[in-house]
């Protein structure tokens, strides 16, 4: 170790005018331009931006791991005063893992599947400190206990695939902490995890940062998370840092149009689909080789001034009076930042009509047999239990829950991809429960359609956009001939606000948001009455999410469609849902209007879920309720109430009733249903999880 | 594990029975039997004589019954002629029909007699198999380490000069059929054209006389072909593993390149080629025909060709039993080995 004298009052990491390019055979593609930032000891710095803005590239440049095609073409990265850009492999190897460590987005992919956890952890001190194998394993055991994993000895001896996603991420964190690094780089560490698990990981990272005094570079697209974790942040757009400063300054006194537009496009508490709709950012993210002259955000900016913003590269300017606050905007001084957004006309609330879909006591069990020839004990996975609800015409019903709660199974049963084990699904007056999709008539099939989560996989890559929509029209028996169908297809493109020229394009030529619009057009091709939207915007960037959500709402109002909106993102659910259904382990634990569900009394699970969602608003005070442990397996659910293993209210119910008996569905005031044993007094005493401080 | 093994062995037996039955059916088609009769009882016999010969020798019984006899689960046929002399499947000429066992088939160790070699099938196969076995052993010993080495070296730095050189070599070696590379090697190393004469171009000699000189060229010819194939598979698997995220994790942990390859990548990269290597055994067993002919090495492949060419039903059946067993056993080993390489697969 070359522990050169380093003054702790100096920055740990100092990036100056860093430029990174990727070289292809055709051209040089600049990925990051003129990026500067400083991380002091013990400070947590957030890097925020949409996908493709270059935030991960910066992180990999700090690790000097840009691959064969990537190269640092300018600037310097100083770590503890030493320039990383001109170090050789040997010197880098001593720094990687020992002084700078990294935590990755996908924990499963980041752990070696063929090595035991213990060996992967122990390797770090063995390489860097020459520790003996036994000492390294002892240290590994201690660190595993530090990241709050139960039964460290068993975990050390297991392989990565034997752990849950949250446990894997804790192991990746433990691995990064093995040699007490001075700088920790976290690249979207919780994106692949459920919200309640995410909350636990975020708490852990914050505590460990304080405990070991580690500096952090926290990369995320989630502004709420950055508010929770970081002291300072840097907003990136298309390869440039556009605004940087202390979290409080950037959140409350933003000085760049992109930052402002970003905040206006995310659903914060108070936004409402009718009275205060979101403002989406117009246009598309520029591709790296199609960046405009001058300001990269220019073409999408509402303050754009021709002749000024599109002339030359925009430098970063300091904002006077703030703590190291900078913005890359030429019109900082001319824009009135406190002005409210141009009021978007409030939209009339859509009318809610008669009941179109009713589910009564629907259950879906899967039989899983172990053994090759179907021998061995049969196990029953109860994916859905006693699902009872109704949905009305023109209504948005959100179905909320974490992975494994049975929301996708529910969608499959409704679509007819699976048939329910028992119960009734009434579409208007017909029972469609036992009719699989192959046997449903065209009217039913086109009347119940789906918008899928991942627009990248659900379009046929070798068919033009127009052809795919026409294909759907053919299947749904729409239009008498090809002319009519292609006319209808163009109308559908209009409906989803895509240019008609897109009909001849291939899916690969479209951006994520545009593909999702095609998916929506296809779902509405047969005049769908009920559309199941399975996380339709979660794969999209923040600025595009608002536009796609608005589009869905608009089509819904026009067609009086019933929208079943499956999501884990409570912010967006609060923004657009009329009613919310919360699911846990196959059970509906709470059902009510959005206001009822988002304010007390809560089901204990809803309470935890609400407190786990990070909100990008400094005025919001949240109560922290971190759930212990993982979601139990549906194969082996706990006896009694499904949530009892993680419930913090369990002690309020006398006689261990929660462990013995399945609570009944109780109907509270206003038709609000909660499946819980808690007494009315307990419910009345619940405090709201989210409070907005008075302005 | 034991349960798994038991189940697999049971499955193996079922497939062995199915496959041998197919072979039995095909070799016992009427024209084949006629040929057998003519070669045994004289080529100029009339159709009636053929029919009576077939009847006397138990060939007219139902197919399943005869398959059962061959397998040893049905009693062997007997035939008493007008003189009261009893012949039968299990009655050796000159022995007493009363004392002979009723069952005699594969299960009892009676593999029948080879028409071509005029000796019991088990002796013929045993002798020939040992020649091929030695050949296979040395091929495996040279081929597997070399090809894995080439594949790993090529795959660990995709697109590098080493990669391109080694890949070209493996493509070239796979693209050259054995009869081409064999001839070239004979010309270079064993003929007077170059005058090197380091090795012998023929290995007709007995099993007892296996020397480096005799066996080098056939081993090299087979191995060369296989090396390219396995190396390509290993390279593909290695390049994929080297771009995996956990390799980046290891690299950014500060693990040296050497250890990234040896400790982190190798085990994961060997999973795919392992199956291919195990599949080489059956391929070697039957695919050595060309090389054995080329080098005049009288092994299993050569025997198989002889049996097929001369309509030697018993020998052909014997060979297929061996082939089926080798295929099934190597696949069993491959499945078990898989579990050790890949911890994500657990036998339950």
GROMACS .gro file of C-alpha atoms in nm, chain A residues 60 63 65 68 93 96-98 100-102 104-106 108-115 119-121 123-124 126-128 159 161-162 175 187 371-373, chain B residues 3-4 7-8 10-11 157-160 244-257 259 263-265 267-268 271 341-346 348:
model
   76
   60UNK     CA    1  -1.669   0.316  -1.450
   63UNK     CA    2  -1.274   0.259  -1.161
   65UNK     CA    3  -1.289   0.009  -1.634
   68UNK     CA    4  -1.183  -0.175  -2.490
   93UNK     CA    5  -0.535  -0.314  -0.895
   96UNK     CA    6  -0.974  -0.129  -0.682
   97UNK     CA    7  -1.154  -0.315  -0.411
   98UNK     CA    8  -0.935  -0.181  -0.136
  100UNK     CA    9  -1.256   0.232  -0.407
  101UNK     CA   10  -1.527  -0.032  -0.409
  102UNK     CA   11  -1.835  -0.063  -0.618
  104UNK     CA   12  -2.381  -0.296  -0.869
  105UNK     CA   13  -2.730  -0.279  -1.003
  106UNK     CA   14  -2.800  -0.649  -1.046
  108UNK     CA   15  -2.746  -1.182  -0.896
  109UNK     CA   16  -2.534  -1.114  -1.203
  110UNK     CA   17  -2.259  -0.952  -1.001
  111UNK     CA   18  -2.185  -1.256  -0.787
  112UNK     CA   19  -1.996  -1.552  -0.925
  113UNK     CA   20  -2.253  -1.833  -0.950
  114UNK     CA   21  -1.995  -2.107  -0.904
  115UNK     CA   22  -1.820  -1.973  -0.594
  119UNK     CA   23  -1.483  -1.740  -0.074
  120UNK     CA   24  -1.593  -1.439  -0.274
  121UNK     CA   25  -1.588  -1.219   0.034
  123UNK     CA   26  -1.086  -1.298  -0.143
  124UNK     CA   27  -1.080  -0.920  -0.095
  126UNK     CA   28  -0.655  -1.191   0.101
  127UNK     CA   29  -0.557  -0.997  -0.209
  128UNK     CA   30  -0.513  -0.655  -0.061
  159UNK     CA   31  -2.397  -2.014  -0.330
  161UNK     CA   32  -2.853  -1.858  -0.617
  162UNK     CA   33  -2.958  -1.984  -0.276
  175UNK     CA   34  -1.799  -0.743  -0.035
  187UNK     CA   35  -2.458   0.209  -0.933
  371UNK     CA   36  -3.932  -3.531  -0.882
  372UNK     CA   37  -3.876  -3.628  -1.240
  373UNK     CA   38  -4.174  -3.853  -1.296
  698UNK     CA   39  -3.236  -4.212  -0.587
  699UNK     CA   40  -3.129  -4.008  -0.884
  702UNK     CA   41  -3.367  -4.361  -1.166
  703UNK     CA   42  -3.108  -4.279  -1.427
  705UNK     CA   43  -3.343  -4.756  -1.484
  706UNK     CA   44  -3.394  -4.508  -1.767
  852UNK     CA   45  -0.906  -1.187  -2.447
  853UNK     CA   46  -1.160  -1.179  -2.723
  854UNK     CA   47  -1.035  -1.025  -3.044
  855UNK     CA   48  -0.669  -1.019  -2.942
  939UNK     CA   49  -2.031  -1.147  -1.742
  940UNK     CA   50  -2.091  -0.898  -1.467
  941UNK     CA   51  -1.936  -1.113  -1.199
  942UNK     CA   52  -1.608  -1.102  -1.390
  943UNK     CA   53  -1.625  -0.725  -1.376
  944UNK     CA   54  -1.695  -0.755  -1.004
  945UNK     CA   55  -1.386  -0.968  -0.962
  946UNK     CA   56  -1.175  -0.732  -1.169
  947UNK     CA   57  -1.293  -0.432  -0.972
  948UNK     CA   58  -1.219  -0.618  -0.650
  949UNK     CA   59  -0.857  -0.596  -0.754
  950UNK     CA   60  -0.816  -0.960  -0.855
  951UNK     CA   61  -0.527  -1.001  -1.097
  952UNK     CA   62  -0.607  -1.102  -1.453
  954UNK     CA   63  -0.671  -1.515  -1.104
  958UNK     CA   64  -1.049  -1.871  -1.011
  959UNK     CA   65  -1.353  -1.689  -1.143
  960UNK     CA   66  -1.396  -1.765  -1.511
  962UNK     CA   67  -1.518  -2.318  -1.370
  963UNK     CA   68  -1.809  -2.129  -1.522
  966UNK     CA   69  -1.977  -2.613  -1.803
 1036UNK     CA   70  -1.933  -2.786  -1.204
 1037UNK     CA   71  -2.257  -2.598  -1.173
 1038UNK     CA   72  -2.382  -2.549  -0.819
 1039UNK     CA   73  -2.711  -2.408  -0.947
 1040UNK     CA   74  -2.811  -2.757  -1.054
 1041UNK     CA   75  -2.892  -2.979  -0.763
 1043UNK     CA   76  -3.315  -3.379  -0.564
   0.00000   0.00000   0.00000
